[in-house]
Short mmCIF file of C-alpha atoms in Angstrom, two decimals:
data_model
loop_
_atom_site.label_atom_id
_atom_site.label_comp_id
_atom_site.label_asym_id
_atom_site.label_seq_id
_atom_site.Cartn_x
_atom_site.Cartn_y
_atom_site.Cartn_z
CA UNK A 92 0.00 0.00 0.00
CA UNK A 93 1.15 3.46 -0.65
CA UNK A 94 2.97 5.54 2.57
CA UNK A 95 0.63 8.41 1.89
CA UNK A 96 -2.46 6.15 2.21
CA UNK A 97 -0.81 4.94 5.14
CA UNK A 98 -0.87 8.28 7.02
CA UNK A 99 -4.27 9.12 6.15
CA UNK A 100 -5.32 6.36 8.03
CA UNK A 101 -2.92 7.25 10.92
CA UNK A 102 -4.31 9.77 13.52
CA UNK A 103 -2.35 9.68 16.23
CA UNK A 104 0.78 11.64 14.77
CA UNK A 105 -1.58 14.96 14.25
CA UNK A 106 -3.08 15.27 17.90
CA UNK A 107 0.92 15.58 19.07
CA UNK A 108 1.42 18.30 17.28
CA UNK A 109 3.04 20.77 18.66
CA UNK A 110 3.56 23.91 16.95
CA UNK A 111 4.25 26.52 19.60
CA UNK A 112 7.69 28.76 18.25
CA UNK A 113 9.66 27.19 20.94
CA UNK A 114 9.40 23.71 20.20
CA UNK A 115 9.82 24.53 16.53
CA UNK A 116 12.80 26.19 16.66
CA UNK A 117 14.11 23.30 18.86
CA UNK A 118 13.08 20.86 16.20
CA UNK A 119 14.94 23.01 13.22
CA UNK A 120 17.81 23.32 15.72
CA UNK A 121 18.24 19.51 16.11
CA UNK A 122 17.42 18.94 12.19
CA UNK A 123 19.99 21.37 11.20
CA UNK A 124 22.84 19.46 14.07
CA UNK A 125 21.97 16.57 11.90
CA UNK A 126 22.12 18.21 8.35
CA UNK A 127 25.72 19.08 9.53
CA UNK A 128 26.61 16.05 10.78
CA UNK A 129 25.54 14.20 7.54
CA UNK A 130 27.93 17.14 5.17
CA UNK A 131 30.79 16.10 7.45
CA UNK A 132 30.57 12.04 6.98
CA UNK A 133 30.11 13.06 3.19
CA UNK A 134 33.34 15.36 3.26
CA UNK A 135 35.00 12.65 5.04
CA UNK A 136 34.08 10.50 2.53
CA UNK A 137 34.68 12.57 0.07
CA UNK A 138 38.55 13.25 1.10
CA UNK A 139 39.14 9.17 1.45
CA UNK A 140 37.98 8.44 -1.94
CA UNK A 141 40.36 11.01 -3.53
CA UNK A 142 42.92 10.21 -1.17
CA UNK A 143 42.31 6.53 -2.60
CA UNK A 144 42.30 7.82 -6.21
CA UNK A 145 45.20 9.46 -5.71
CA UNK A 146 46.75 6.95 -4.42
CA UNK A 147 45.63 4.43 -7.70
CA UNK A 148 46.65 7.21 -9.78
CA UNK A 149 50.24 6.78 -8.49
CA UNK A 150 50.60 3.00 -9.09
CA UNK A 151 49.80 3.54 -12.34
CA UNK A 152 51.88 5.83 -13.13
CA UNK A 153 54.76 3.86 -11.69
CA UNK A 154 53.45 0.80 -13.32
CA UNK A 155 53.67 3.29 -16.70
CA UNK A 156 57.00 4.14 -15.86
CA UNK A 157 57.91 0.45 -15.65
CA UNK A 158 56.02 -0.18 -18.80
CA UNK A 159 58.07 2.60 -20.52
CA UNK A 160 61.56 1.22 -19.50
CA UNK A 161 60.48 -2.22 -20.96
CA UNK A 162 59.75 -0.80 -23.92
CA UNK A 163 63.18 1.24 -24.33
CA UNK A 164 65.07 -2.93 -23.75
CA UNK A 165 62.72 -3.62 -26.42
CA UNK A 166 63.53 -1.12 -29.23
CA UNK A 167 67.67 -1.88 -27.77
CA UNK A 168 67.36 -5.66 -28.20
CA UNK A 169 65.37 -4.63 -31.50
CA UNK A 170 67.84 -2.87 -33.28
CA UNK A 171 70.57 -5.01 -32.20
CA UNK A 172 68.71 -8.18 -34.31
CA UNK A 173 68.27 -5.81 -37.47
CA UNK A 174 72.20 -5.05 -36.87
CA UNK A 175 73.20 -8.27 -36.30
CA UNK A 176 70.62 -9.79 -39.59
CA UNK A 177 72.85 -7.31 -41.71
CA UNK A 178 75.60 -8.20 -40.82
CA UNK A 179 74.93 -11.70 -41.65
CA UNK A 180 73.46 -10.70 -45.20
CA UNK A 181 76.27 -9.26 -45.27
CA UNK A 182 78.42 -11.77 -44.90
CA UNK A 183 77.12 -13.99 -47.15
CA UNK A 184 77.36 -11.55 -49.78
CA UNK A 185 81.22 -11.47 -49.06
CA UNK A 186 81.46 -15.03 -49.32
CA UNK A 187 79.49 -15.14 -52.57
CA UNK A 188 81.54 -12.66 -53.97
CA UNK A 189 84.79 -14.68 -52.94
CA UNK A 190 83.49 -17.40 -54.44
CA UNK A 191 82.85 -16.07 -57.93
CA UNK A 192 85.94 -14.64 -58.19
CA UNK A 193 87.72 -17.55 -56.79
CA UNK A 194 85.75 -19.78 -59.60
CA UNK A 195 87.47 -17.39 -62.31
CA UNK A 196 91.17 -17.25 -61.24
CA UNK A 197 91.23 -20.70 -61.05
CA UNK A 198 89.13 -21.53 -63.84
CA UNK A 199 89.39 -19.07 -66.40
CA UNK A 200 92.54 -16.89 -65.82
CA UNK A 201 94.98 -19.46 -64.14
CA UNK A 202 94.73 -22.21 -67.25
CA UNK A 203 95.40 -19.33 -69.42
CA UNK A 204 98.33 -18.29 -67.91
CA UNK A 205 99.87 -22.21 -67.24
CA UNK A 206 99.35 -22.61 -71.48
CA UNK A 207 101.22 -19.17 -72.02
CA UNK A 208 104.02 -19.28 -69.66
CA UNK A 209 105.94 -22.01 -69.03
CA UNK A 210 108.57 -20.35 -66.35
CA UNK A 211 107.20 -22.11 -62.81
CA UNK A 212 108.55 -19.22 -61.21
CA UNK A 213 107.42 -16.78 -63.61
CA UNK A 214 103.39 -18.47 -63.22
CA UNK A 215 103.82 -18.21 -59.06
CA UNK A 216 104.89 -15.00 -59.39
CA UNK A 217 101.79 -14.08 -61.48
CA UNK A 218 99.05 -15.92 -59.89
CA UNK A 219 100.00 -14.16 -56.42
CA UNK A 220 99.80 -10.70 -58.55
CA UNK A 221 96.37 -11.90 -60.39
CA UNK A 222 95.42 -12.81 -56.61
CA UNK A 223 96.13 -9.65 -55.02
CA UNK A 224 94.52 -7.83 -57.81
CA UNK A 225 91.27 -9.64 -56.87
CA UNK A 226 91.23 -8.81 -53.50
CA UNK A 227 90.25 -5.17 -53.63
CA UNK A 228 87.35 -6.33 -55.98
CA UNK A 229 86.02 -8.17 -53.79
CA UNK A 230 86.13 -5.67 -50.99
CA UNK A 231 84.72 -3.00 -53.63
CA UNK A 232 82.16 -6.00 -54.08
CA UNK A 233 80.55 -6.85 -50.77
CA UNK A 234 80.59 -3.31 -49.58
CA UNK A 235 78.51 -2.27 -52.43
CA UNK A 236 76.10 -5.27 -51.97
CA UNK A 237 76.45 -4.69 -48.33
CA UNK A 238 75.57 -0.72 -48.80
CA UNK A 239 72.73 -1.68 -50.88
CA UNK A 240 71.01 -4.06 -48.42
CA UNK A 241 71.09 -1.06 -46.05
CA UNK A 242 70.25 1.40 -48.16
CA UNK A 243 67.08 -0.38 -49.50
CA UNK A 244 66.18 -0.79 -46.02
CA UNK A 245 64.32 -3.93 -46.70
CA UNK A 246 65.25 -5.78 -43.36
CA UNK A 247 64.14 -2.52 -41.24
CA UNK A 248 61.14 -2.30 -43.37
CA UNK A 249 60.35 -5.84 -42.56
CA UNK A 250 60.84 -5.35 -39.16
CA UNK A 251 58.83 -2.23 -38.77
CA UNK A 252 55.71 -4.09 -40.74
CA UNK A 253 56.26 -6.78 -38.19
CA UNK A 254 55.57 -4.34 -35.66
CA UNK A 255 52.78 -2.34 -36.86
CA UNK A 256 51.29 -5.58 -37.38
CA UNK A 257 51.46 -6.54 -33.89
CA UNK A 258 50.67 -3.20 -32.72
CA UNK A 259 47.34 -3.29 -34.73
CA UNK A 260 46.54 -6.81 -33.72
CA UNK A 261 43.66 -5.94 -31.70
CA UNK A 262 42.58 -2.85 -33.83
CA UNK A 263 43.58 0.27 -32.01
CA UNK A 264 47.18 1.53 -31.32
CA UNK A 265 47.54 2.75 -28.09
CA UNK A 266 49.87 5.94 -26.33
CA UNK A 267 52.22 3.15 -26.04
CA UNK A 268 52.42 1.14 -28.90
CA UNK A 269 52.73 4.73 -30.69
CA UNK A 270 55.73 5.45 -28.84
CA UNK A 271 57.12 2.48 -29.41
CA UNK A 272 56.56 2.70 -33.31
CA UNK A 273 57.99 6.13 -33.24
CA UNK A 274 61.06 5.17 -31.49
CA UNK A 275 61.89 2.45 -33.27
CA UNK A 276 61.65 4.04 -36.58
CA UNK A 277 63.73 5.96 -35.79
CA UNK A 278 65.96 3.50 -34.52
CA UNK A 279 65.74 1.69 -37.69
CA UNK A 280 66.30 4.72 -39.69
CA UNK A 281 63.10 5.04 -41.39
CA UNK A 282 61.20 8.36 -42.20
CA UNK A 283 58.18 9.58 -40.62
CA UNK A 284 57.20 9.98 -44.56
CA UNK A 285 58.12 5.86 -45.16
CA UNK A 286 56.92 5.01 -41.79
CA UNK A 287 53.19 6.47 -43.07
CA UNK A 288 53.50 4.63 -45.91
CA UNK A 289 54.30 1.51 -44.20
CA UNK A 290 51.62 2.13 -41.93
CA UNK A 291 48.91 3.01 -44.63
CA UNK A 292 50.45 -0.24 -46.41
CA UNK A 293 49.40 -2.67 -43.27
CA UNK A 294 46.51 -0.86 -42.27
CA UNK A 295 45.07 -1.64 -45.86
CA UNK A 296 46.71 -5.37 -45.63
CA UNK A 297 44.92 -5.82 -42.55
CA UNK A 298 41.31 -4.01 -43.62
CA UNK A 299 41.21 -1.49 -40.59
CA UNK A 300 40.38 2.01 -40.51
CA UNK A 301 43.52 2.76 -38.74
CA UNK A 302 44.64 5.17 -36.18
CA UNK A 303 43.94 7.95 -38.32
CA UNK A 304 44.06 10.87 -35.66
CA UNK A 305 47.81 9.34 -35.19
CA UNK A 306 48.40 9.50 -38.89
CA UNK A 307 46.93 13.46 -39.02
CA UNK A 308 48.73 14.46 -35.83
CA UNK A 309 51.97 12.99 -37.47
CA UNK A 310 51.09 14.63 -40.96
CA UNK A 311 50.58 17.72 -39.08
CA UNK A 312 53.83 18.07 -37.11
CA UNK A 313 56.13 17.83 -40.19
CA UNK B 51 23.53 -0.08 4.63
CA UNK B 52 24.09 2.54 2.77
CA UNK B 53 23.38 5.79 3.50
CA UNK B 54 20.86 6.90 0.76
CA UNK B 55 18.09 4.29 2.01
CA UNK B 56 18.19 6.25 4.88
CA UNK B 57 18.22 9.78 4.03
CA UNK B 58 15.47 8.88 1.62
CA UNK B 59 13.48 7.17 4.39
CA UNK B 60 14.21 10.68 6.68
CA UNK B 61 12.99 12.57 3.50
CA UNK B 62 9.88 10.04 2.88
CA UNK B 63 8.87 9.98 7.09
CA UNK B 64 9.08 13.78 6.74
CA UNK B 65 6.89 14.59 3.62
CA UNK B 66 4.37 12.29 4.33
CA UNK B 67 4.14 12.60 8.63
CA UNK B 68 6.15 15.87 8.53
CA UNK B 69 9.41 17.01 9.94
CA UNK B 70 7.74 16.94 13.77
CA UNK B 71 7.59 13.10 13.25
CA UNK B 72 11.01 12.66 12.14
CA UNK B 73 12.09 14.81 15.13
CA UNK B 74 10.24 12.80 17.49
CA UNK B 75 11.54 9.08 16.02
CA UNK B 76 15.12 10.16 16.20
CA UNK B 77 14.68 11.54 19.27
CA UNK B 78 12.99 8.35 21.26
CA UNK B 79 15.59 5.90 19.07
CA UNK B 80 18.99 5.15 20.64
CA UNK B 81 20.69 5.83 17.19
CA UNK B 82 24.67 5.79 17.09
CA UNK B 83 24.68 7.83 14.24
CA UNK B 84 22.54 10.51 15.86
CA UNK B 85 20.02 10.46 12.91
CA UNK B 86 22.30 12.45 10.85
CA UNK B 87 22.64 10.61 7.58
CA UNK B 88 24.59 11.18 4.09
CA UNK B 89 23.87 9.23 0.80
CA UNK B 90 27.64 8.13 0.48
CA UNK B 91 28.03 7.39 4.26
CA UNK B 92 27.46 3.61 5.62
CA UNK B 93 25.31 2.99 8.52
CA UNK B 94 23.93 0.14 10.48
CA UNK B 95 20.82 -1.27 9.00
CA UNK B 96 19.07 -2.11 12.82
CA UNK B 97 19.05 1.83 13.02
CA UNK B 98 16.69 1.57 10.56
CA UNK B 99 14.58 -0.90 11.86
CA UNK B 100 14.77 0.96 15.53
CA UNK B 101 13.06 3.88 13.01
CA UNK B 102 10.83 1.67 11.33
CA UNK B 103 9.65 0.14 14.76
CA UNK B 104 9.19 3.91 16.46
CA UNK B 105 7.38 5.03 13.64
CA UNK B 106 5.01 1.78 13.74
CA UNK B 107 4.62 2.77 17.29
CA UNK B 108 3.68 6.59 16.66
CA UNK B 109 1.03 5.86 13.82
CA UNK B 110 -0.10 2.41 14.92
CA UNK B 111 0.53 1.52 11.13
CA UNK B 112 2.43 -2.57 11.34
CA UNK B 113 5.94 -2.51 11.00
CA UNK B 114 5.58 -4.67 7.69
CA UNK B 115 3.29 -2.54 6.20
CA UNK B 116 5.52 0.38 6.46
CA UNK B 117 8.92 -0.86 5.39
CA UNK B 118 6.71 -2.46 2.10
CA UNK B 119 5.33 1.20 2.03
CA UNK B 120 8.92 2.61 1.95
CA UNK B 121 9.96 0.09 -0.62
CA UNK B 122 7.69 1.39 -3.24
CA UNK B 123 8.55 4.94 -2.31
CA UNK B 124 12.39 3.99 -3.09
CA UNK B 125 11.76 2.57 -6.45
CA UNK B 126 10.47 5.76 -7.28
CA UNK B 127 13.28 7.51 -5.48
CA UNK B 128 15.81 5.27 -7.45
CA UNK B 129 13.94 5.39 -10.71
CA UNK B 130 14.50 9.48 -10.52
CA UNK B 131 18.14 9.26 -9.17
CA UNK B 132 19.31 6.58 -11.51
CA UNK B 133 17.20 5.89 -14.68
CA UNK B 134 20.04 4.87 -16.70
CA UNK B 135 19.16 0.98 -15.29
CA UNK B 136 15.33 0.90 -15.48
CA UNK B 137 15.34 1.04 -19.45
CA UNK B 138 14.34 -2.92 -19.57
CA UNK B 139 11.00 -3.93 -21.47
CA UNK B 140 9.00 -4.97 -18.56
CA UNK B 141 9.49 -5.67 -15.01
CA UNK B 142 10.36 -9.38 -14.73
CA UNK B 143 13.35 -8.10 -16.89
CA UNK B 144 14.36 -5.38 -14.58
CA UNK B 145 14.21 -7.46 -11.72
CA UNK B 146 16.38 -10.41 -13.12
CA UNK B 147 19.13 -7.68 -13.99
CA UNK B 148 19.41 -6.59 -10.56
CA UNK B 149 21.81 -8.86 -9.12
CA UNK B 150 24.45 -9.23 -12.09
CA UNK B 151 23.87 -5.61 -13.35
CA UNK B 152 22.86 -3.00 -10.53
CA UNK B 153 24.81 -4.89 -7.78
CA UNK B 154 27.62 -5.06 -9.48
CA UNK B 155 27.58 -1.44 -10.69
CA UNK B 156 26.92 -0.68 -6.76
CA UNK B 157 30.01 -2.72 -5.79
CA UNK B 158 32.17 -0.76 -8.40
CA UNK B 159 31.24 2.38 -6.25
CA UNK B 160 30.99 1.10 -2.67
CA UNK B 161 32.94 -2.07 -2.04
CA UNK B 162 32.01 -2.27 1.12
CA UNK B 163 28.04 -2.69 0.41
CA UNK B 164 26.43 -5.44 2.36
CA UNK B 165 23.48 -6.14 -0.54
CA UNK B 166 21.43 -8.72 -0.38
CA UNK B 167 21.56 -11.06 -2.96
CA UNK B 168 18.65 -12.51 -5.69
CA UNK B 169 18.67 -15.28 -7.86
CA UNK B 170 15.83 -15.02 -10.92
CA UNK B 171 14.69 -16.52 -13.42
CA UNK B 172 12.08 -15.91 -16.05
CA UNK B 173 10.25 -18.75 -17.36
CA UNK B 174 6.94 -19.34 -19.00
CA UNK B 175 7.99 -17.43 -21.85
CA UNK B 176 8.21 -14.70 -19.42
CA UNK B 177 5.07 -14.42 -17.52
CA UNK B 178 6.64 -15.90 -14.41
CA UNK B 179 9.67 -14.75 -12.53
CA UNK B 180 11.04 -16.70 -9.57
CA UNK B 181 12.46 -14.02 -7.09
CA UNK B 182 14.29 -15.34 -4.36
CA UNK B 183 15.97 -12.75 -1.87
CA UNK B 184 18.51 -13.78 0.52
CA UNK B 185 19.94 -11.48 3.13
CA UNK B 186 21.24 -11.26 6.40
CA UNK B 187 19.43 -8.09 7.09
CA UNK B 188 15.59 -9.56 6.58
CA UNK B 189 14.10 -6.74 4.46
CA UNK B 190 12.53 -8.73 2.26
CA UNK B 191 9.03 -6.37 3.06
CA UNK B 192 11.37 -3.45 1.46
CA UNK B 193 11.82 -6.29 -1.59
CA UNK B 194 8.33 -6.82 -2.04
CA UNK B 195 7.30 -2.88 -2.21
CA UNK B 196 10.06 -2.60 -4.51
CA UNK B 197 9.21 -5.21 -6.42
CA UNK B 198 5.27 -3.48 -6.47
CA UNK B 199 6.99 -0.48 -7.39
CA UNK B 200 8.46 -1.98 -10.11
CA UNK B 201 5.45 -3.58 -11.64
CA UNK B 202 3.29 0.04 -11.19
CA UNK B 203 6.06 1.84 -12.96
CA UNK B 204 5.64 -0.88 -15.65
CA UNK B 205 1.76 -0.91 -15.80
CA UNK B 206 1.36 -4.27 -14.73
CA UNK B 207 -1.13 -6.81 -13.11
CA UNK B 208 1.18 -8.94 -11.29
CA UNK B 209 0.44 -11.45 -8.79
CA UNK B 210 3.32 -12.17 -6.15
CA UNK B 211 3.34 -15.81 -4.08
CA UNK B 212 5.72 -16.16 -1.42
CA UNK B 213 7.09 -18.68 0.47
CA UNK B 214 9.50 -18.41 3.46
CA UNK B 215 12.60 -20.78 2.91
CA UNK B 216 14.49 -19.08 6.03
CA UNK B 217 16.51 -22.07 7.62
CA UNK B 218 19.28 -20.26 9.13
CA UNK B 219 20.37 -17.06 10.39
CA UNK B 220 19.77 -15.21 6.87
CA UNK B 221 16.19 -14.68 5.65
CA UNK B 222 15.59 -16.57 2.09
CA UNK B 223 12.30 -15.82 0.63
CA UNK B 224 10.77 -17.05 -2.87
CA UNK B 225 8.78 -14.75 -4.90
CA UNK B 226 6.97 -16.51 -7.68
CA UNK B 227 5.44 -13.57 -9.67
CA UNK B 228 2.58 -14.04 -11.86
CA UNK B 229 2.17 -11.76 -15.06
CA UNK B 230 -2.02 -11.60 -15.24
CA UNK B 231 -3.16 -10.89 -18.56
#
């Protein structure tokens, strides 16, 4: 049943009525003890919940802080593997290199020169020129080939797609992960103009929208 | 409890029996928080049934009858202060979200909230709900007038059977509500 139907039928509260100044006054006095009372609890609880935000706030800033530090390992270790997957490009190249010419000194120029000279001396003497001769070719060689892995970029561009990839994994790229993608193309020397591209390029690949307020905000900086 | 069944019980006592009445039930109750009550403050619930029980005894109006009174008065009072959970279809589905929904919403704010808990169901292609309440602070009056609250607010003709299953020191009632057509 409704409360207001319920005092209707109940009498007994209006023949105590007492409505002389005194006792109302009284009666606002006590009331407004109690309004007071009740703003104090609620202050109180105010200043403990924002003491306990606070407090919240500062873990997870630490925890950020923590978060940050593991990411700066992670770009380190990062650009240590691209350096260290060059280099062995690299040295394959080198060895390639040595090989070819190795494969034409001995069999192209060297049976040309043991038909044409007949001296023993005069052939050592000639192969150890034809030798040393090679040797800053194939230096010239595998730093050009070596140069041109670099240059082309394609092992940092792999790495950075790896990364964007991961980063967009679950659709959104976060404070973080932009951080990290900034740092680290710049760690694998790539410009903000490539790293767009790359972006745009696995963004597409993927079928997101991508993080385009990251993209403007980046267009908008240069 | 928390503190906003109270203040809205102090605000209901007062605009219905006026502020003399509050005055007076404060006054003959033994209350440790002095009757001065904030929404976001915790209080113990037997100061609300030492209320309850001095206002029974000042308008002769049975102790059950009020509390059922005041728990149709708070669904109102809750519908206004928080609407954003009362956009369900019809009142069966209200009621069944109030454990895994409101509660938990509730909790997010106040850890520390000592709610009851329900477990529903709707069955009968939803034109029966069992209801049952189980809480260590026996209220379930306050359950049933807001659960009549509920169904007015809904325009329905709803027909509410319940059964005591209290074994221990909690109080576990079953409400089997009927949707009449």
């Amino acid at each position: 049943m409704d409360i207001f139907e319920l005092a209707k039928q109940a009498q007994k509260q209006n023949s105590a009525t007492d409505d002389s100044p005194k006792a109302v006054i009284a009666r606002l006095e006590r009331k407004l003890e109690r309004e007071k009372q009740a703003r104090l609890t609620a202050e109180q609880t105010i200043e403990e919940s924002s003491r306990r935000l606070y407090m919240a706030n500062q873990a997870l800033d630490a925890s950020n802080n923590q978060l940050e530090g593991t990411v700066l390992e992670l770009n380190d270790t990062m650009s240590r593997l691209t350096s260290a997957e060059v280099k062995r490009q690299a040295t394959t190249a080198t060895l390639v290199v040595a090989l070819v010419l190795f494969i034409i000194s001995e069999f192209a120029i060297e049976p040309e020169l043991e038909k044409s000279i007949s001296n023993t001396l005069v052939l050592q003497v000639a192969k150890v020129g034809i030798f040393s001769l090679l040797i800053p070719f194939e230096i010239i060689a595998s730093r050009i080939i070596e140069s041109g892995l670099t240059e082309s970029g394609e092992i940092s561009h792999m790495m950075y797609r790896n990364l964007l990839e991961s980063a967009y994994d679950d659709g959104i790229i976060t404070d973080m992960e932009r951080n990290l993608l900034k740092s680290s193309a710049a760690q694998f020397g790539i410009s903000d103009q490539v790293a767009r591209r790359l972006e745009a390029e696995v963004v597409q690949a993927m079928g997101l929208d991508g993080d385009e307020q990251a993209l403007l905000n980046g267009e908008s900086e240069e | 409890m928390k503190g906003i069944v109270f203040r809205e019980f102090i605000d209901m006592v007062e605009a219905t029996f006026g502020d003399e009445m509050v005055d007076t039930i404060i006054s003959s109750c033994d209350l440790e928080s002095g009757g001065a009550y904030s929404a976001v403050g915790t209080y113990d619930h037997t100061e609300l049934v030492q209320m309850v029980v001095a206002l029974s005894g000042q308008t002769d109006i049975e102790v059950p009858a009020l509390v059922e009174a005041f728990g149709n008065y708070l669904f109102g009072r809750f519908l206004a202060l928080f609407p954003v959970f009362f956009n369900h279809e019809t009142s069966f589905e209200f009621l069944n979200s109030i454990h895994d929904v409101v509660h938990v919403e509730v909790l997010k704010l106040y850890p520390d909230a000592g709610l009851p808990s329900f477990n529903s169901s709707i069955s009968d292609g939803g034109k029966t709900l069992h209801f049952e309440y189980h809480s260590a602070r026996h209220f379930a009056d306050l359950a049933v007038g807001l659960m009549k609250g509920a169904f007015a607010h809904w325009g329905e003709d709803v027909s509410i059977d319940i059964e005591d299953r209290t074994t221990g020191d909690d109080q576990v009632v079953m409400f089997t509500c009927t949707l009449n057509d």
